[in-house]
Tab-separated table of C-alpha atoms and ligand atoms in Angstrom:
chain	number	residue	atom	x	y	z
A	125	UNK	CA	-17.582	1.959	70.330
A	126	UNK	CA	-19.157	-1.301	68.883
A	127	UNK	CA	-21.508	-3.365	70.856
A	128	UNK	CA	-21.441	-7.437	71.565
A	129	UNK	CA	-24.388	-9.733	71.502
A	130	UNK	CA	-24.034	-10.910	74.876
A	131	UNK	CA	-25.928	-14.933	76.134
A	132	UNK	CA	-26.892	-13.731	79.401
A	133	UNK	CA	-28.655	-17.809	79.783
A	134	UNK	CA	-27.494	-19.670	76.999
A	135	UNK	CA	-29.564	-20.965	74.706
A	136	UNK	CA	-31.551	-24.415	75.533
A	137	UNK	CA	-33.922	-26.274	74.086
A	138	UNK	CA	-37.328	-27.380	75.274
A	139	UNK	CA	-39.188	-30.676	74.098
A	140	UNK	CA	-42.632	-29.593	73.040
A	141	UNK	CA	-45.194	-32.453	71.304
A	142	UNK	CA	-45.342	-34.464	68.067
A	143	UNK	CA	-41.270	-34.484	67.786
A	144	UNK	CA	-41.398	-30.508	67.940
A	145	UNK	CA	-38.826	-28.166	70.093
A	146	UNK	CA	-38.347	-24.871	70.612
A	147	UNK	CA	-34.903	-23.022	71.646
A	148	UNK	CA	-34.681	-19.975	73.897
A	149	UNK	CA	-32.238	-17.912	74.790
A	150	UNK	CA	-32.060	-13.833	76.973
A	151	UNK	CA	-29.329	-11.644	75.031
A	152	UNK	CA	-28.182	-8.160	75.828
A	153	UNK	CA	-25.946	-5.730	73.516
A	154	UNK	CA	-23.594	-4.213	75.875
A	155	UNK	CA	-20.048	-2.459	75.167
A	156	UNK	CA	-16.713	-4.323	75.871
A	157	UNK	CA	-16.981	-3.390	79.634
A	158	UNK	CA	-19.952	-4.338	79.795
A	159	UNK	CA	-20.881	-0.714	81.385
A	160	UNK	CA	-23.733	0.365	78.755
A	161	UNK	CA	-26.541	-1.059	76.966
A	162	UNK	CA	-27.168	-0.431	73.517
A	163	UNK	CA	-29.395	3.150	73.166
A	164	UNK	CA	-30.324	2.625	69.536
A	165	UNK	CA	-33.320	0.338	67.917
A	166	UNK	CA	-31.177	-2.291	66.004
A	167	UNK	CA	-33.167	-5.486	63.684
A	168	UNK	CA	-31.251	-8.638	64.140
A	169	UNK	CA	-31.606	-11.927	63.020
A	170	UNK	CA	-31.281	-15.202	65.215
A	171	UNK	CA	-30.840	-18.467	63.521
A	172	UNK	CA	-30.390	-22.372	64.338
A	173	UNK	CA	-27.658	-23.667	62.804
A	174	UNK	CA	-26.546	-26.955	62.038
A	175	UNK	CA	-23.068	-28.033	63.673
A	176	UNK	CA	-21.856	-29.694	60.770
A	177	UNK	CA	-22.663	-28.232	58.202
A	178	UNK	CA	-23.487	-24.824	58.862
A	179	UNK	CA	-26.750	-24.535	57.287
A	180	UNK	CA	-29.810	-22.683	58.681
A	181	UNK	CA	-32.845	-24.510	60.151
A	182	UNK	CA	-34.445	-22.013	61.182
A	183	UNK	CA	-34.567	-18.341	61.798
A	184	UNK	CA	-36.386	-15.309	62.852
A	185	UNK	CA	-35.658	-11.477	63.037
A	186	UNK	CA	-35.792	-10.045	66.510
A	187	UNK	CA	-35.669	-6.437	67.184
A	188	UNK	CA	-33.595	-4.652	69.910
A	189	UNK	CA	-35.128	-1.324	71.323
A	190	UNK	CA	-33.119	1.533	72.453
A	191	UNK	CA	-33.506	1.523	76.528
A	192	UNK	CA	-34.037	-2.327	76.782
A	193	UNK	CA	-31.580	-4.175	78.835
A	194	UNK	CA	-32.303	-7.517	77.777
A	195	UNK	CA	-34.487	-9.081	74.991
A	196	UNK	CA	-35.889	-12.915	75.017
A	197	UNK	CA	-35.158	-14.819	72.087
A	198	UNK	CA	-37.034	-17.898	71.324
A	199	UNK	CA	-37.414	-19.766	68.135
A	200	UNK	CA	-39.809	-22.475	67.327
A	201	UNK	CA	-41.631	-24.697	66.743
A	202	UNK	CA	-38.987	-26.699	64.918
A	203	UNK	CA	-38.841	-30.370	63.856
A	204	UNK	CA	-35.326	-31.608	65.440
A	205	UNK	CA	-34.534	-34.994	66.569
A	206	UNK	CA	-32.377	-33.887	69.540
A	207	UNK	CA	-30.781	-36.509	70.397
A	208	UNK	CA	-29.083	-36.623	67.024
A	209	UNK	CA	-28.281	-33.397	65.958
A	210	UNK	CA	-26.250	-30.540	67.397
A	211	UNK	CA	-26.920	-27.212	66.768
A	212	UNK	CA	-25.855	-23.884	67.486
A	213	UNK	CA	-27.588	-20.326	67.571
A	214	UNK	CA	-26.154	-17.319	66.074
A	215	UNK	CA	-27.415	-14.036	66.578
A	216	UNK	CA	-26.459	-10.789	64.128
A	217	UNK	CA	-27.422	-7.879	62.065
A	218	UNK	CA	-27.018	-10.134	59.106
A	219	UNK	CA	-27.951	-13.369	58.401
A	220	UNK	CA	-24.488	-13.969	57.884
A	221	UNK	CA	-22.748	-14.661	61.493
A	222	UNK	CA	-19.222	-13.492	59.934
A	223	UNK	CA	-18.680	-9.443	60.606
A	224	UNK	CA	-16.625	-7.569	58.643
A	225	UNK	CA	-13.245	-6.288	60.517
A	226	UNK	CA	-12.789	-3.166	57.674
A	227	UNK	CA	-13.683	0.593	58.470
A	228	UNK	CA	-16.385	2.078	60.410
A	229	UNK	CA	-18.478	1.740	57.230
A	230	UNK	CA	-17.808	-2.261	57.089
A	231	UNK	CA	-17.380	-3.446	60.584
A	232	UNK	CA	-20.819	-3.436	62.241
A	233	UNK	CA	-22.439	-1.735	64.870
A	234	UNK	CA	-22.809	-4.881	66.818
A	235	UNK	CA	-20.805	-7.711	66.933
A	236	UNK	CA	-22.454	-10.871	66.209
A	237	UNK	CA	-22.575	-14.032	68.578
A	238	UNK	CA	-23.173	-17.689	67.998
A	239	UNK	CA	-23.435	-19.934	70.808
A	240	UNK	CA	-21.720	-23.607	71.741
A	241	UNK	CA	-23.187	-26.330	69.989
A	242	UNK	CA	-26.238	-28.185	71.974
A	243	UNK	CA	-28.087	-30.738	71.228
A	244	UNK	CA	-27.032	-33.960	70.407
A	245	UNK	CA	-24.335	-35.343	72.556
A	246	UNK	CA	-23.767	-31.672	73.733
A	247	UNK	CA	-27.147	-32.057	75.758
A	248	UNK	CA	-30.218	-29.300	76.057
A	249	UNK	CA	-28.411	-26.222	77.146
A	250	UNK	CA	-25.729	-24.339	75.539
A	251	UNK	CA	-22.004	-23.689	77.788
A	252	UNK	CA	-21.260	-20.463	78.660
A	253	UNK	CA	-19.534	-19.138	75.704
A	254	UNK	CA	-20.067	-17.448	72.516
A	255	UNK	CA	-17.632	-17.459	69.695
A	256	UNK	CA	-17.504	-14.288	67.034
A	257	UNK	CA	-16.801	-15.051	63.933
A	258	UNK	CA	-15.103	-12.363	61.764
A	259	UNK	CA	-14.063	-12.364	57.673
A	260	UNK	CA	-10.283	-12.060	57.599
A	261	UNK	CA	-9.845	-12.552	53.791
A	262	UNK	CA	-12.792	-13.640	51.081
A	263	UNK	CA	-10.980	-17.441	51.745
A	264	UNK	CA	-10.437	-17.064	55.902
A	265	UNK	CA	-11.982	-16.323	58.581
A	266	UNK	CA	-10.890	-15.401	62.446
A	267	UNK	CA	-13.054	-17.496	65.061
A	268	UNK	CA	-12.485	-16.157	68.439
A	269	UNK	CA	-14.501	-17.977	71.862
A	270	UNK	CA	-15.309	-15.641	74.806
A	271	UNK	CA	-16.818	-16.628	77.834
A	272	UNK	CA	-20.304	-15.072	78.287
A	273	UNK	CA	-19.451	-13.480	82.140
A	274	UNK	CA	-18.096	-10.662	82.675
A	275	UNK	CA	-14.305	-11.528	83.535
A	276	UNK	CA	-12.025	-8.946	82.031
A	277	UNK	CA	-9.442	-11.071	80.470
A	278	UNK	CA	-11.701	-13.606	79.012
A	279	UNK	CA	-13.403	-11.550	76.589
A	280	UNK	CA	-12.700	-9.343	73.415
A	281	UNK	CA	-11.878	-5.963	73.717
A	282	UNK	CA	-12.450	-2.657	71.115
A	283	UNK	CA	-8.760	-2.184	70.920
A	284	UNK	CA	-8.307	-5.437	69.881
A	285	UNK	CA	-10.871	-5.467	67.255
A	286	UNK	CA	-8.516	-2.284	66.249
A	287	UNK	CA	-5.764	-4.317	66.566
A	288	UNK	CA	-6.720	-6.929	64.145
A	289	UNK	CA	-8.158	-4.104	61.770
A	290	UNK	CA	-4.547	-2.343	61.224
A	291	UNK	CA	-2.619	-5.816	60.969
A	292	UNK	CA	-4.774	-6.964	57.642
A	293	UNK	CA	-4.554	-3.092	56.236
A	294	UNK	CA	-0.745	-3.572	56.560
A	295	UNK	CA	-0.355	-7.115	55.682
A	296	UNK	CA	-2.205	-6.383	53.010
A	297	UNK	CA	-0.193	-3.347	51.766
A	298	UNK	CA	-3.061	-0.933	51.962
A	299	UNK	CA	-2.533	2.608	53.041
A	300	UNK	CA	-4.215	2.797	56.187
A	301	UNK	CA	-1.892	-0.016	57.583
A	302	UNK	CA	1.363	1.392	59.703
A	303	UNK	CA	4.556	1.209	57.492
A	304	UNK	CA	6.817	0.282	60.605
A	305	UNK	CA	5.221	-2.903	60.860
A	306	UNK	CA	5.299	-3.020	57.173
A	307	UNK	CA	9.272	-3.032	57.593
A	308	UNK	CA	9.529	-5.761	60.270
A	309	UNK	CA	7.281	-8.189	57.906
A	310	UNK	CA	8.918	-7.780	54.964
A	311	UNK	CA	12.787	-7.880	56.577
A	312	UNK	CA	11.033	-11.074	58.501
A	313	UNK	CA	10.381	-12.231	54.511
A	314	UNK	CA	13.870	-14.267	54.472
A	315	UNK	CA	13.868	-15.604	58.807
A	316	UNK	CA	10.798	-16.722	60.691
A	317	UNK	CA	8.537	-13.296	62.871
A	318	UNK	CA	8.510	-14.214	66.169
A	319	UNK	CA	6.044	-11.959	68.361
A	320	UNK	CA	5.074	-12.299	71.787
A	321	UNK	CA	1.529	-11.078	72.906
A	322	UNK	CA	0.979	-9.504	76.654
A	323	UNK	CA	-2.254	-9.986	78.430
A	324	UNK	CA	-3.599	-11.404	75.314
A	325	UNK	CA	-6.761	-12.069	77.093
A	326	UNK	CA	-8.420	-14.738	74.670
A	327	UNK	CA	-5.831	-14.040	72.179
A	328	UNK	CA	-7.228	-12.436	69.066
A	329	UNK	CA	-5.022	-10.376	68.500
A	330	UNK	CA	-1.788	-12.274	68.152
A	331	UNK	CA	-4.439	-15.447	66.308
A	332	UNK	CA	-4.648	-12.676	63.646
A	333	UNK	CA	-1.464	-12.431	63.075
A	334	UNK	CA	-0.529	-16.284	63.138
A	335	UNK	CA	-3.822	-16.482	61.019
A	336	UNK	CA	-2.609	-14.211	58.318
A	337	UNK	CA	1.393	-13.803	58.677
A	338	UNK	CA	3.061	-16.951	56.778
A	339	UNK	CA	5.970	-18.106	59.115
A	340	UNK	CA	5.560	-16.501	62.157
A	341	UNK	CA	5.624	-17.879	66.014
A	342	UNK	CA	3.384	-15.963	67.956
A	343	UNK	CA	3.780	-16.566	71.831
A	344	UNK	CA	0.359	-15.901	73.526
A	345	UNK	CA	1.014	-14.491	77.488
A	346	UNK	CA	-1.506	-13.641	79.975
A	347	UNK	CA	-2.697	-14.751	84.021
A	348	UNK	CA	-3.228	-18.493	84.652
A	349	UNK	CA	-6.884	-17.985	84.306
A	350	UNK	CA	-7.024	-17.165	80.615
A	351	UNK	CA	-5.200	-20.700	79.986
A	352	UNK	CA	-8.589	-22.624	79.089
A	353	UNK	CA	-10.161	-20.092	76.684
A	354	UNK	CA	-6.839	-19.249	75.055
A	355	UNK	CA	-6.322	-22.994	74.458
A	356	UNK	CA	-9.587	-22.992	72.681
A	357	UNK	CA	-8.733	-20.600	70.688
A	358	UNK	CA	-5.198	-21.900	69.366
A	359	UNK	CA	-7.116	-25.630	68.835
A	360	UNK	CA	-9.470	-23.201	66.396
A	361	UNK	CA	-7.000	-21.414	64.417
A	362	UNK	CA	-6.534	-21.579	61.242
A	363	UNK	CA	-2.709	-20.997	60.952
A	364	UNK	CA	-0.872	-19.891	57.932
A	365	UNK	CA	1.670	-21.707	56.245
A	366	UNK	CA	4.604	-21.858	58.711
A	367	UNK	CA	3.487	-20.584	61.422
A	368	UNK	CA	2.308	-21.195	65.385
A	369	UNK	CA	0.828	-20.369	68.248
A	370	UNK	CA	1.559	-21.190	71.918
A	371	UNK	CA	0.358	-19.881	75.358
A	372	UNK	CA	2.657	-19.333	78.710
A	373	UNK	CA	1.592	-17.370	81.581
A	374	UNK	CA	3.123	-14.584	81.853
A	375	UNK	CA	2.291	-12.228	85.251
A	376	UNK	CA	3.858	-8.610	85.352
A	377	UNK	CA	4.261	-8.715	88.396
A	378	UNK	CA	6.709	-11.449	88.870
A	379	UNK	CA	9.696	-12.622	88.243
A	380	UNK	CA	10.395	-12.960	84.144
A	381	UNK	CA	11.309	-16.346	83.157
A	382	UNK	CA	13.199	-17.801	80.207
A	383	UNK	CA	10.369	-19.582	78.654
A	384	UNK	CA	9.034	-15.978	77.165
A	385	UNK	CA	12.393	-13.925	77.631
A	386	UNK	CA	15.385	-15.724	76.789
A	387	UNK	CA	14.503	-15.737	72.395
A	388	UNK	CA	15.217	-12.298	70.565
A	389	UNK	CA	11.863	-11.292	69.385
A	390	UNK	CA	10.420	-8.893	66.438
A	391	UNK	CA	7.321	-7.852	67.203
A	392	UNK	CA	5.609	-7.436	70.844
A	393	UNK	CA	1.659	-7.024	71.033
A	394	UNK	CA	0.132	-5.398	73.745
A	395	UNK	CA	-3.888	-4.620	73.442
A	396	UNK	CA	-6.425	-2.902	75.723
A	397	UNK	CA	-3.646	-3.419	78.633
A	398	UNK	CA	-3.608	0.248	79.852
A	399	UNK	CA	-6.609	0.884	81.529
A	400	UNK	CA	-5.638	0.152	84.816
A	401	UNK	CA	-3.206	2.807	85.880
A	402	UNK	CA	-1.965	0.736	89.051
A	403	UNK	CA	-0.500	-1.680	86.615
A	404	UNK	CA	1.235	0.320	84.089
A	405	UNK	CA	5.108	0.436	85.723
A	406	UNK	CA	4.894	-3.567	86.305
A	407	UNK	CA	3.164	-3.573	81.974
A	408	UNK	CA	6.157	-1.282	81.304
A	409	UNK	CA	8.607	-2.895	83.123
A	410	UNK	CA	8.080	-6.215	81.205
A	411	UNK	CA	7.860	-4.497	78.290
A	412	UNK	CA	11.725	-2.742	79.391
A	413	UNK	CA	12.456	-6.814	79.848
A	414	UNK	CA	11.701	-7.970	76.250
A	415	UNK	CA	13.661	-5.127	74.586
A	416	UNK	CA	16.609	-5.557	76.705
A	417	UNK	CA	16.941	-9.276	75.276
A	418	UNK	CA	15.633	-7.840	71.667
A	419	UNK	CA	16.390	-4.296	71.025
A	420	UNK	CA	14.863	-3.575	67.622
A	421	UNK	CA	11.641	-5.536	68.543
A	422	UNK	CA	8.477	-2.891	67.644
A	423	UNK	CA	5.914	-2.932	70.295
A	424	UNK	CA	2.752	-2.474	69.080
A	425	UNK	CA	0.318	-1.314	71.092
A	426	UNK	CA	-3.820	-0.572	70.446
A	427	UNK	CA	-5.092	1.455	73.293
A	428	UNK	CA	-8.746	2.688	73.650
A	429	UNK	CA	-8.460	5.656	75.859
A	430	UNK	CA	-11.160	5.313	78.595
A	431	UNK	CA	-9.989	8.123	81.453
A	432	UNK	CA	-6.976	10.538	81.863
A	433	UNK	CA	-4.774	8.240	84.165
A	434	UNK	CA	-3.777	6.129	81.048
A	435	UNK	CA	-1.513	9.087	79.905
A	436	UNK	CA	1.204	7.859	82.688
A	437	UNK	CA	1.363	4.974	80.067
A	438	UNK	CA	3.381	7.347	78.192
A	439	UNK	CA	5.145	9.296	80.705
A	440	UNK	CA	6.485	5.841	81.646
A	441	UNK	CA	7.655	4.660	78.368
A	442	UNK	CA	9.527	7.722	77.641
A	443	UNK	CA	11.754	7.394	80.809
A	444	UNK	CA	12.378	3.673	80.121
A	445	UNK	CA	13.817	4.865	76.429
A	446	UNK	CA	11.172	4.094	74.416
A	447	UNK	CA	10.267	6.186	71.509
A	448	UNK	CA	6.844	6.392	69.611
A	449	UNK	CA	7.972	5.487	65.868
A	450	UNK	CA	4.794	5.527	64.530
A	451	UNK	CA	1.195	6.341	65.254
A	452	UNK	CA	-2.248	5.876	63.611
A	453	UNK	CA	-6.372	5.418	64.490
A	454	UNK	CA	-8.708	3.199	63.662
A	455	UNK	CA	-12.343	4.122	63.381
A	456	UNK	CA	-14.993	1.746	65.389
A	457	UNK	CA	-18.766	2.569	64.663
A	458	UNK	CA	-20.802	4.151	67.296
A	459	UNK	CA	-24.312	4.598	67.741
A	460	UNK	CA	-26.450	7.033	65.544
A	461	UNK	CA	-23.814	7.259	62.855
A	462	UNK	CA	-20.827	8.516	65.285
A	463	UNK	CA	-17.660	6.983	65.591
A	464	UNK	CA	-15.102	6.127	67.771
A	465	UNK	CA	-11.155	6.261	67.315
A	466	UNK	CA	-8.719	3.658	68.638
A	467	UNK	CA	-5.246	4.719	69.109
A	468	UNK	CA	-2.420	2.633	67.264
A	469	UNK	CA	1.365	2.889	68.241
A	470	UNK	CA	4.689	1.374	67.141
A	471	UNK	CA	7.301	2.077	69.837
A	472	UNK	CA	11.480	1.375	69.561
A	473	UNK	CA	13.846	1.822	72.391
A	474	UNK	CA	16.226	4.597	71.721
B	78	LIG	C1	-8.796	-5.471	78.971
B	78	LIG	S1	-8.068	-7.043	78.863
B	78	LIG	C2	-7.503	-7.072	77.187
B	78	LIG	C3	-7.473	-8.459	76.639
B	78	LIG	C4	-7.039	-8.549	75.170
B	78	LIG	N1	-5.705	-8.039	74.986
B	78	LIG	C5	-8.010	-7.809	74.283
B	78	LIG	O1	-7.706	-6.669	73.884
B	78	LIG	O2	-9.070	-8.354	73.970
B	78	LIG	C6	-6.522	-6.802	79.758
B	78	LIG	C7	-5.686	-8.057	79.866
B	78	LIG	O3	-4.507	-7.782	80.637
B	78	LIG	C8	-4.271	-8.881	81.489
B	78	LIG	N2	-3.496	-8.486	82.669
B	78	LIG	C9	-3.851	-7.589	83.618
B	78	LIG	N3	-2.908	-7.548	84.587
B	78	LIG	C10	-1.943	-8.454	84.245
B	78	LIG	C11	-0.717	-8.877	84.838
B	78	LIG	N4	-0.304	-8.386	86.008
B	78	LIG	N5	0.016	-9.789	84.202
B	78	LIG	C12	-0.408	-10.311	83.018
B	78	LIG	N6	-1.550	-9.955	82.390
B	78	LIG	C13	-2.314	-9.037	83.015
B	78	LIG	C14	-5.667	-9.336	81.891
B	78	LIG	O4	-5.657	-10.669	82.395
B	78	LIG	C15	-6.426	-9.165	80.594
B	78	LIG	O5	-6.400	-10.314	79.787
């Protein structure tokens, strides 16, 4: 289970004398649900940031301490002309902002954040988001906005972190990726992938794979109220050669329209969308939709188990003819050296 620098006030800047400013901002480290704080005594560094160019102004190491539920960060006195420059403050184990998506050697512990930009014409305080910034490939990298509540579709998730971590091993012909998704890329090699995400949330998941798949159409879906984050996030992405992004609502609970269902598709993501037992039949349902209209579509799904009602999940796949193909974990880091398995699984209908 990794842990995300969360902005609980955003960073904001205070006018001090001579031309001199200082910028504060409270964190916490919390899990994805937001449910624990981080028990272990972690060193990070917080830096400003210039928009443009990226380089640092000024920085500090902070230290977290096991039992803390917040920490004030404040940095300064600096030398900024605010009203000319924007900035924004990232906060990480490294100095470096970018984590690594690899094992649970490589990816870290906690999950870096760097603010909005403020300053400038952005004003003195930061919005409410914080963007996490992770190294795809040496040349790419996967920028991903959350917004710093606690809304459950309009943050990352574990599973999706897992997600992202088995699409590069298999993209990139390693052996921990899954071979069944292997197939669909490569027989994809000669047509276009097309892939449809479900409650994609802010959409990293399916970004990934527009990010790093050339030629592929990647249909983001989720609830109305993911629309403005999600947005965000396609404006940000770096797409590769060929291929796009798009967002529709998409509510399993209503009626399925032809804006989503009436293309054949290949692949169909589905991450950290089981927890909620009440809404597994209308998840699998839609899910029953989709390979009606494209039997031979693989539906990948990353699932972090969290309590025992998620195994219906399965019981009610099996009775609408789907079949696991494949299966695999990914390792997460934990605290003191543990870690923490994420369940992978490529299902067909039979
Ligand atoms: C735990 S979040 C996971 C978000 C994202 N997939 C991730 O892993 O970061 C679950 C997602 O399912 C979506 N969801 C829940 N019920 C839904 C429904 N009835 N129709 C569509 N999406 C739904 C939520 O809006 C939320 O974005």
């Amino acid at each position: 289970m990794v842990y995300y620098i969360r902005f609980l006030k955003p960073p904001k800047v205070q006018d001090g004398k001579n031309g001199l400013v200082s910028v504060s901002t409270l964190i916490s480290i919390t899990t994805d649900l937001g449910d624990a704080f981080l028990a272990e005594d972690v060193s990070l560094h917080a830096q400003l940031l210039a928009l443009d160019t990226n380089t640092v102004i000024q920085g500090k190491a902070v230290s977290w301490q096991a039992g803390k539920r917040e920490l004030l960060v404040s940095i300064g006195p600096v030398r900024l002309s605010l009203t000319k420059q924007s900035i924004i403050l990232a906060i990480g184990e490294k100095t470096v902002c970018v984590d690594e998506l690899g094992d649970c050697t490589t990816t870290p512990l906690v999950i870096s954040g760097c603010s909005a930009a403020f300053g400038g014409p952005q004003g003195t305080t930061a919005a409410k988001l914080v963007e996490r910034r992770f190294a795809l490939r040496s040349d790419s990298q996967l920028r991903i906005w959350e917004e710093t509540g606690n809304n459950i579709a309009r943050h990352i998730w574990d599973a999706a972190l897992a997600a992202v971590i088995c699409l590069r091993n298999t993209i990139n012909n390693e052996a921990a990726g899954m071979q069944q998704l292997q197939n669909r890329i490569k027989n994809g090699g000669k047509k276009a992938v097309r892939a449809v995400e479900l409650g994609a949330g802010c959409g990293i998941f399916g970004i990934a794979l527009a990010q790093m798949l050339p030629r592929c159409a990647v249909t983001l879906t989720d609830l109305p109220e993911v629309d403005e984050i999600v947005s965000r996030n396609i404006q940000a992405a770096r797409l590769a050669p060929g291929s796009a992004l798009d967002f529709q609502v998409l509510d399993w609970d209503e009626k399925p329209s032809d804006d989503v269902f009436g293309e054949a598709v290949d692949l169909v993501l589905v991450s950290d969308c089981t927890y909620n037992a009440d809404s597994l039949p209308a998840l699998v349902r839609v899910l029953g939709y989709l390979t009606n209209v494209s039997p031979h579509a693989l539906v990948l799904v990353s699932l972090k188990r969290r309590h025992e009602s998620e195994a219906v999940f399965f019981e009610l796949m099996q009775e609408a003819s789907f079949a696991i193909l494949e299966q695999t974990g990914v390792s997460l880091p934990a605290p003191y050296s543990e870690t923490d398995s994420i369940e992978m699984y490529a299902f067909g209908r039979t």
